[in-house]
Amino acid sequence: MGRRTIATLSAALLLAACSGDDGGEGPAGGSTVSPEPAVEEEGSPTDDGAEETSSADEVEGSEGGAAPEDGADDADGVGDSEAQDPVQAFTITEHGSFDEGWAMDFLPGTDHLLIAERVGALQLRDQDSGEVTEVTGTPEVHHAGQAGLHDVIAGPTFEDDGTIYLSWVRSTDQGVQGVVGRGTLDVDDASLSDIEVLWEQTPQSGNGHFSLRMLVHDDHLFVTSGDRQELDPAQGLDTNLGKVVRLTLDGEPAPDNPWADEGGVAEEFWTLGHRNPLGIAEDSTGQLWVSEMGPQGGDELNLLEPGENYGWPEASMGVHYGGGDIPGHQEGDGYRAPAAYWVPAISPGNLLIYSGDLFTGWQDSALLGGLSGQTLVRVDLDGQDAEVADQWDMGSRIRAVDEAPDGSIWILEDGAGGRLLELRPDN
């Protein structure tokens, strides 16, 4: 079967996107990958909060595509510029490996890639020489289950003062807690200093569903906060679990947030009803999107709208582990339905919205790395609509996806010894 035929079959199988929780070695360096029919595995549920490890047999042909109608009108702008056929195949080059790599960011104004390892280390990679140096001065982290050092992003003033934001998990007398901090990174010395904690997640027992992905948008800091596997807090106004919060760059609640009049921790909330949102990104029109792990099936790609309730745990396109029913999203139920969802699970580890020119036809596509699915998924965004376009079997659990300044795509595999991979179109 030729590449075009396979791509057509993949798009047909994934016509509506539908997923679950959080698996292996991938393609060798220099190999070429073309789209294949959907291959997805569901993560195995765990009671102690450890990342689910894929164990089910591979299943061909996921359901996917448009989610239930929620009455929202389409916005103009996204997707209108795609005039060329999208890239269908790419080459992969391996650039070493890392210990539980969780996040990465290309540092503006430098030739360096900053990589966060969940074990608690920050690694600085010189993109010219390939040399990797461990950063000194990182905070002490609680490393267990899904806990550890999580996200890292350059601040908007990084080129002037070296400011970065990072998120991690720590132990407190009240329980385990995710936090967001700010510090100063000296690239030449590979050192981090002046770390201050700006935001604290409500403490809770257990070591799962922290989320803690970050995005700076319109001079505000957005942070995803998981439900910590406690379900009900996602609907509560007395805890910041199961929310996306919107803060000033100094970590204070933004003054015009939707629940500002409620006072207390609710002043932080931008949206609520989330389970484990492990990706957040901005499209070319300024819309914000979040990728979210569902329960058993029901992974989601959500368009973020201020004040919206995304339903968890009252509504989901998946079911509880063990088979317990959850009402599906229905028009008029009061909850915002996902723009796309996955059944069976792909377990999206994070989210990138592509803005470069190197991969033609991918502009404003959402790229999700699958953990249990061991896939790279491309989703076409068109206003408020999302449709799965392509999916590639990567042969390993994908934890993070990022875009380099030249438009190439870089991937971090999950787990100890997970590889750093560079993707370029196969010309």
XYZ file of C-alpha atoms in Angstrom:
427
model
C 0.000 0.000 0.000
C 1.444 3.395 -1.017
C 1.894 6.345 1.255
C -1.069 8.253 -0.123
C -3.340 5.224 0.188
C -2.239 4.651 3.764
C -2.737 8.328 4.600
C -6.255 8.248 3.180
C -7.086 5.145 5.191
C -5.663 6.723 8.344
C -7.749 9.850 7.893
C -10.880 7.774 7.327
C -10.309 5.672 10.426
C -9.711 8.795 12.491
C -12.484 10.919 11.028
C -13.727 11.945 14.440
C -11.135 12.088 17.228
C -11.968 10.057 20.464
C -8.898 8.703 24.177
C -7.605 7.629 28.042
C -4.594 7.569 30.401
C -1.155 7.252 30.044
C 5.187 1.914 27.028
C 9.342 0.937 24.368
C 11.919 1.756 21.734
C 10.959 3.698 18.620
C 12.237 4.035 15.091
C 15.980 4.139 14.620
C 17.801 7.357 13.890
C 17.584 8.310 10.242
C 14.521 6.150 9.571
C 11.492 7.295 7.574
C 7.964 7.165 8.983
C 4.768 7.359 6.934
C 1.167 7.536 8.172
C -0.369 4.207 9.146
C -3.812 3.113 10.259
C -4.473 4.044 13.875
C -2.702 1.827 16.391
C -3.680 2.548 19.948
C -3.259 0.979 23.360
C -5.018 1.908 26.547
C -3.005 2.521 29.681
C -3.488 0.203 32.603
C -5.089 1.902 35.620
C -3.009 2.132 38.783
C -4.099 2.665 42.346
C -0.984 4.448 43.569
C -0.859 7.227 40.978
C 1.996 5.777 38.923
C 1.850 6.506 35.198
C -0.251 3.894 33.435
C 1.913 1.534 31.381
C 0.528 0.256 28.105
C -0.170 -3.468 28.187
C -3.187 -4.115 25.949
C -2.854 -5.611 22.470
C -2.649 -3.128 19.635
C -6.025 -2.301 18.119
C -6.386 -1.067 14.544
C -8.896 1.660 13.811
C -9.778 4.099 16.576
C -12.881 6.162 16.466
C -12.225 9.868 16.240
C -13.205 13.321 14.893
C -15.820 15.865 15.725
C -17.230 15.907 19.237
C -20.916 16.371 20.142
C -22.329 19.752 19.169
C -22.347 22.324 21.948
C -23.949 25.146 19.996
C -20.802 27.243 19.596
C -20.346 29.089 16.315
C -17.171 28.551 14.345
C -14.501 31.234 14.493
C -12.698 32.353 11.359
C -8.983 32.244 10.767
C -7.483 28.902 11.748
C -6.924 26.480 8.901
C -7.647 28.929 6.065
C -3.996 29.179 4.985
C -3.435 25.477 4.206
C -2.977 25.547 0.434
C -0.441 22.736 -0.034
C -0.806 19.025 0.576
C 0.368 18.240 4.122
C 3.650 16.438 4.653
C 2.953 12.712 4.916
C 6.352 11.252 5.836
C 9.390 12.366 7.787
C 12.877 11.234 8.720
C 13.904 10.739 12.330
C 17.352 11.489 13.755
C 18.296 10.419 17.267
C 20.124 12.877 19.560
C 20.925 10.922 22.718
C 18.681 9.933 25.604
C 17.420 11.343 28.895
C 16.184 10.076 32.242
C 12.409 10.443 32.359
C 12.341 13.467 30.089
C 9.101 15.361 30.725
C 9.306 18.732 28.982
C 11.586 20.883 26.832
C 11.827 24.425 25.530
C 14.029 26.041 22.894
C 15.490 29.056 24.683
C 14.994 32.261 22.667
C 18.120 34.153 21.675
C 20.333 31.108 22.293
C 21.336 27.889 20.551
C 20.215 25.803 23.515
C 17.411 23.396 24.301
C 16.364 23.122 27.959
C 15.068 19.695 29.005
C 13.298 18.820 32.274
C 13.718 15.282 33.604
C 11.065 14.108 36.049
C 13.759 12.727 38.350
C 14.533 16.363 39.212
C 17.246 17.466 36.790
C 17.373 20.213 34.171
C 19.617 19.490 31.188
C 20.943 22.175 28.853
C 21.707 20.935 25.342
C 23.931 22.958 23.000
C 22.194 22.489 19.648
C 25.373 23.253 17.705
C 27.738 20.834 19.442
C 25.251 18.392 20.956
C 26.916 18.784 24.364
C 24.564 18.308 27.333
C 25.221 19.979 30.683
C 23.210 19.493 33.861
C 21.968 22.753 35.359
C 22.899 23.427 38.980
C 20.591 25.010 41.559
C 17.380 23.149 40.690
C 14.756 22.759 43.441
C 14.355 19.562 45.443
C 11.438 17.538 44.088
C 9.192 14.749 45.322
C 9.788 11.967 42.786
C 7.240 9.158 42.965
C 4.447 7.894 40.741
C 3.737 10.764 38.352
C 5.408 13.320 40.629
C 8.714 15.053 40.050
C 10.044 17.935 37.991
C 7.453 18.744 35.360
C 7.265 21.640 32.906
C 9.783 24.363 32.010
C 9.285 27.398 29.768
C 11.235 30.558 29.027
C 9.663 33.718 30.410
C 8.755 36.581 28.056
C 11.813 38.523 29.245
C 14.233 35.587 29.002
C 16.483 37.200 26.411
C 16.993 40.194 28.720
C 17.195 38.599 32.163
C 17.177 34.776 31.876
C 13.779 34.331 33.541
C 12.270 30.862 33.275
C 9.161 29.311 34.803
C 9.193 25.736 36.030
C 6.748 23.425 37.782
C 7.497 20.598 40.166
C 6.021 18.495 42.983
C 7.025 18.760 46.619
C 6.015 17.129 49.901
C 4.283 19.148 52.623
C 2.767 18.349 56.017
C -0.664 18.587 54.369
C 0.177 16.221 51.491
C 1.904 16.191 48.127
C 1.637 19.433 46.194
C 2.422 20.759 42.750
C 3.951 24.225 42.558
C 5.022 26.737 39.924
C 8.163 28.782 40.417
C 10.293 31.366 38.684
C 14.057 31.590 38.538
C 17.010 32.990 36.615
C 18.890 30.702 34.245
C 22.479 31.534 33.328
C 23.077 29.610 30.129
C 26.827 30.196 30.113
C 27.241 28.818 33.643
C 24.392 26.283 33.371
C 23.067 27.496 36.713
C 19.630 28.356 38.106
C 19.267 30.940 40.859
C 16.762 33.151 42.671
C 13.990 30.540 42.591
C 10.706 31.721 44.096
C 7.453 29.774 44.362
C 4.620 31.744 42.709
C 1.664 29.342 42.833
C 0.652 26.303 44.882
C -1.673 23.457 44.027
C -4.058 22.324 46.752
C -2.176 19.573 48.684
C -3.525 16.040 48.388
C -2.416 12.489 49.137
C -1.241 10.272 46.301
C 1.138 10.798 43.410
C -1.037 11.159 40.315
C -2.687 13.686 37.985
C -0.673 16.812 38.744
C -0.674 18.103 35.136
C 1.305 21.360 35.745
C 1.768 22.395 32.110
C 2.326 26.142 31.586
C 1.815 28.748 28.883
C 2.461 32.494 28.817
C -0.258 34.210 26.770
C -1.256 37.893 26.658
C 1.053 38.710 29.595
C -0.593 36.082 31.781
C 0.616 32.698 33.026
C -1.772 29.789 32.419
C -1.261 26.603 34.466
C -3.087 23.290 34.091
C -3.973 21.612 37.375
C -5.095 17.974 37.451
C -7.751 16.447 39.690
C -5.149 14.383 41.600
C -7.310 11.292 40.923
C -9.949 12.594 43.314
C -12.673 13.281 40.676
C -15.069 15.607 42.536
C -12.640 18.478 43.243
C -12.715 19.276 39.516
C -16.198 20.760 40.052
C -15.477 22.473 43.383
C -14.849 26.184 43.878
C -12.881 25.601 47.090
C -9.880 23.890 45.468
C -7.755 24.547 42.393
C -7.634 20.851 41.470
C -9.149 19.990 38.091
C -8.812 23.525 36.763
C -6.902 25.704 34.337
C -5.782 28.777 36.245
C -4.869 32.201 34.874
C -2.320 34.212 36.810
C -0.314 37.361 36.462
C 3.338 36.808 35.598
C 4.040 37.211 39.333
C 1.675 34.377 40.223
C -1.306 36.375 41.490
C -4.875 35.657 40.313
C -5.652 37.725 37.205
C -8.121 40.397 38.375
C -10.740 39.784 35.673
C -10.939 35.983 35.895
C -14.434 34.436 35.507
C -14.843 33.445 39.163
C -13.088 36.489 40.656
C -16.228 37.486 42.603
C -16.238 34.141 44.427
C -13.103 35.083 46.349
C -10.529 32.685 47.735
C -8.812 30.191 45.466
C -11.629 30.528 42.886
C -10.146 33.889 41.890
C -7.480 31.907 39.989
C -9.840 29.845 37.819
C -10.117 30.286 34.056
C -11.931 26.993 33.395
C -12.968 23.987 35.479
C -14.062 20.359 35.078
C -10.686 18.946 33.958
C -9.188 15.543 34.750
C -5.503 15.477 33.767
C -4.729 18.240 31.231
C -1.143 17.573 30.155
C -0.929 19.989 27.249
C -1.739 23.641 26.603
C -0.944 25.668 23.477
C -1.992 28.743 21.477
C -3.043 28.804 17.821
C -2.305 31.596 15.327
C -5.515 33.466 16.184
C -4.764 33.492 19.912
C -7.192 30.719 20.860
C -6.012 28.397 23.634
C -6.289 24.613 23.412
C -5.774 21.919 26.045
C -5.122 18.198 25.587
C -6.437 16.060 28.381
C -6.237 12.439 29.452
C -9.633 10.913 29.939
C -10.436 7.865 32.070
C -10.677 4.542 30.158
C -11.110 6.110 26.745
C -12.326 9.660 26.332
C -9.050 11.565 25.924
C -9.879 15.104 24.809
C -8.711 18.094 22.817
C -10.519 21.119 24.237
C -10.826 24.702 23.055
C -10.487 26.811 26.198
C -13.153 29.453 26.746
C -13.160 31.534 29.953
C -15.759 30.446 32.477
C -16.535 27.128 30.772
C -17.050 23.833 32.619
C -15.591 20.847 30.735
C -17.615 18.319 32.674
C -15.261 16.024 34.554
C -16.304 13.855 36.370
C -19.965 14.430 35.496
C -19.520 14.016 31.730
C -16.923 12.173 29.640
C -16.728 10.211 26.391
C -14.936 7.427 28.325
C -15.781 5.133 31.227
C -14.255 4.637 34.666
C -11.543 2.014 35.045
C -13.418 -1.128 35.949
C -16.217 -0.248 33.536
C -18.305 2.184 35.563
C -20.455 4.365 33.324
C -20.008 8.126 32.961
C -22.676 10.125 31.118
C -21.460 11.193 27.683
C -21.452 14.833 26.602
C -24.883 15.867 25.344
C -26.116 19.100 23.868
C -27.689 21.226 26.586
C -26.108 19.373 29.547
C -24.325 22.534 30.710
C -20.838 21.212 29.985
C -18.462 22.149 27.177
C -17.920 19.155 24.899
C -14.424 18.412 23.554
C -13.536 19.577 20.059
C -12.115 16.080 19.493
C -11.861 12.921 21.564
C -10.299 9.454 21.354
C -11.731 6.009 22.041
C -9.644 3.845 22.547
C -7.031 5.851 24.370
C -3.890 7.430 22.955
C -2.978 9.111 26.284
C -1.741 12.537 25.092
C 1.407 13.521 26.989
C 1.432 17.139 25.835
C 0.349 19.449 23.022
C 2.075 21.487 20.302
C 0.344 23.720 17.761
C 2.663 23.969 14.784
C 3.541 27.448 13.490
C 6.516 26.789 11.214
C 6.953 26.448 7.448
C 9.184 23.374 7.239
C 6.280 20.891 7.410
C 4.059 22.208 4.632
C 0.346 21.928 5.269
C 0.850 21.572 9.039
C 0.444 25.227 9.996
C -2.003 25.525 12.897
C -2.170 21.751 13.265
C -2.316 20.360 16.776
C 0.335 17.691 17.361
C -0.186 15.252 20.228
C 2.230 12.576 21.387
C 0.581 9.374 22.545
C 1.865 7.538 25.596
C -0.178 4.325 25.622
C -0.890 4.884 21.930
C 2.816 5.258 21.096
C 1.807 7.626 18.320
C 2.201 11.087 16.896
C -1.214 12.487 15.943
C -1.897 15.525 13.746
C -5.228 17.313 14.154
C -6.471 19.976 11.720
C -7.811 23.033 13.541
C -10.393 25.174 11.764
C -11.859 27.905 13.939
C -13.481 26.042 16.836
C -13.475 22.710 14.988
C -10.872 19.957 15.191
C -10.519 16.885 12.987
C -7.867 14.184 13.218
C -5.918 14.170 9.946
C -2.950 11.790 10.335
C -1.420 9.413 12.830
C 2.022 7.794 12.836
C 3.051 4.719 14.813
C 6.216 5.844 16.632
C 6.882 2.541 18.405
C 7.450 4.205 21.789
C 5.667 6.292 24.390
C 5.833 9.987 23.474
C 6.040 12.374 26.434
C 6.776 15.758 24.847
C 6.648 17.439 21.426
C 8.185 20.833 20.621
C 9.015 22.974 17.594
C 12.548 24.226 16.931
C 13.191 27.732 15.582
C 13.834 26.260 12.102
C 10.465 24.473 12.088
C 11.758 20.967 12.751
C 9.849 18.944 15.331
C 11.547 17.438 18.361
C 10.189 14.605 20.473
C 11.059 13.263 23.915
C 10.304 9.615 24.511
C 8.955 8.695 27.925
C 10.780 6.863 30.699
C 14.355 6.094 31.684
C 16.577 6.209 28.608
C 13.897 7.864 26.477
C 15.440 9.270 23.318
C 15.452 12.815 21.974
C 14.331 12.679 18.336
C 14.399 15.246 15.537
C 11.759 15.032 12.789
C 12.191 16.551 9.318
C 10.101 16.119 6.184
C 11.173 13.234 3.963
C 12.029 15.075 0.740
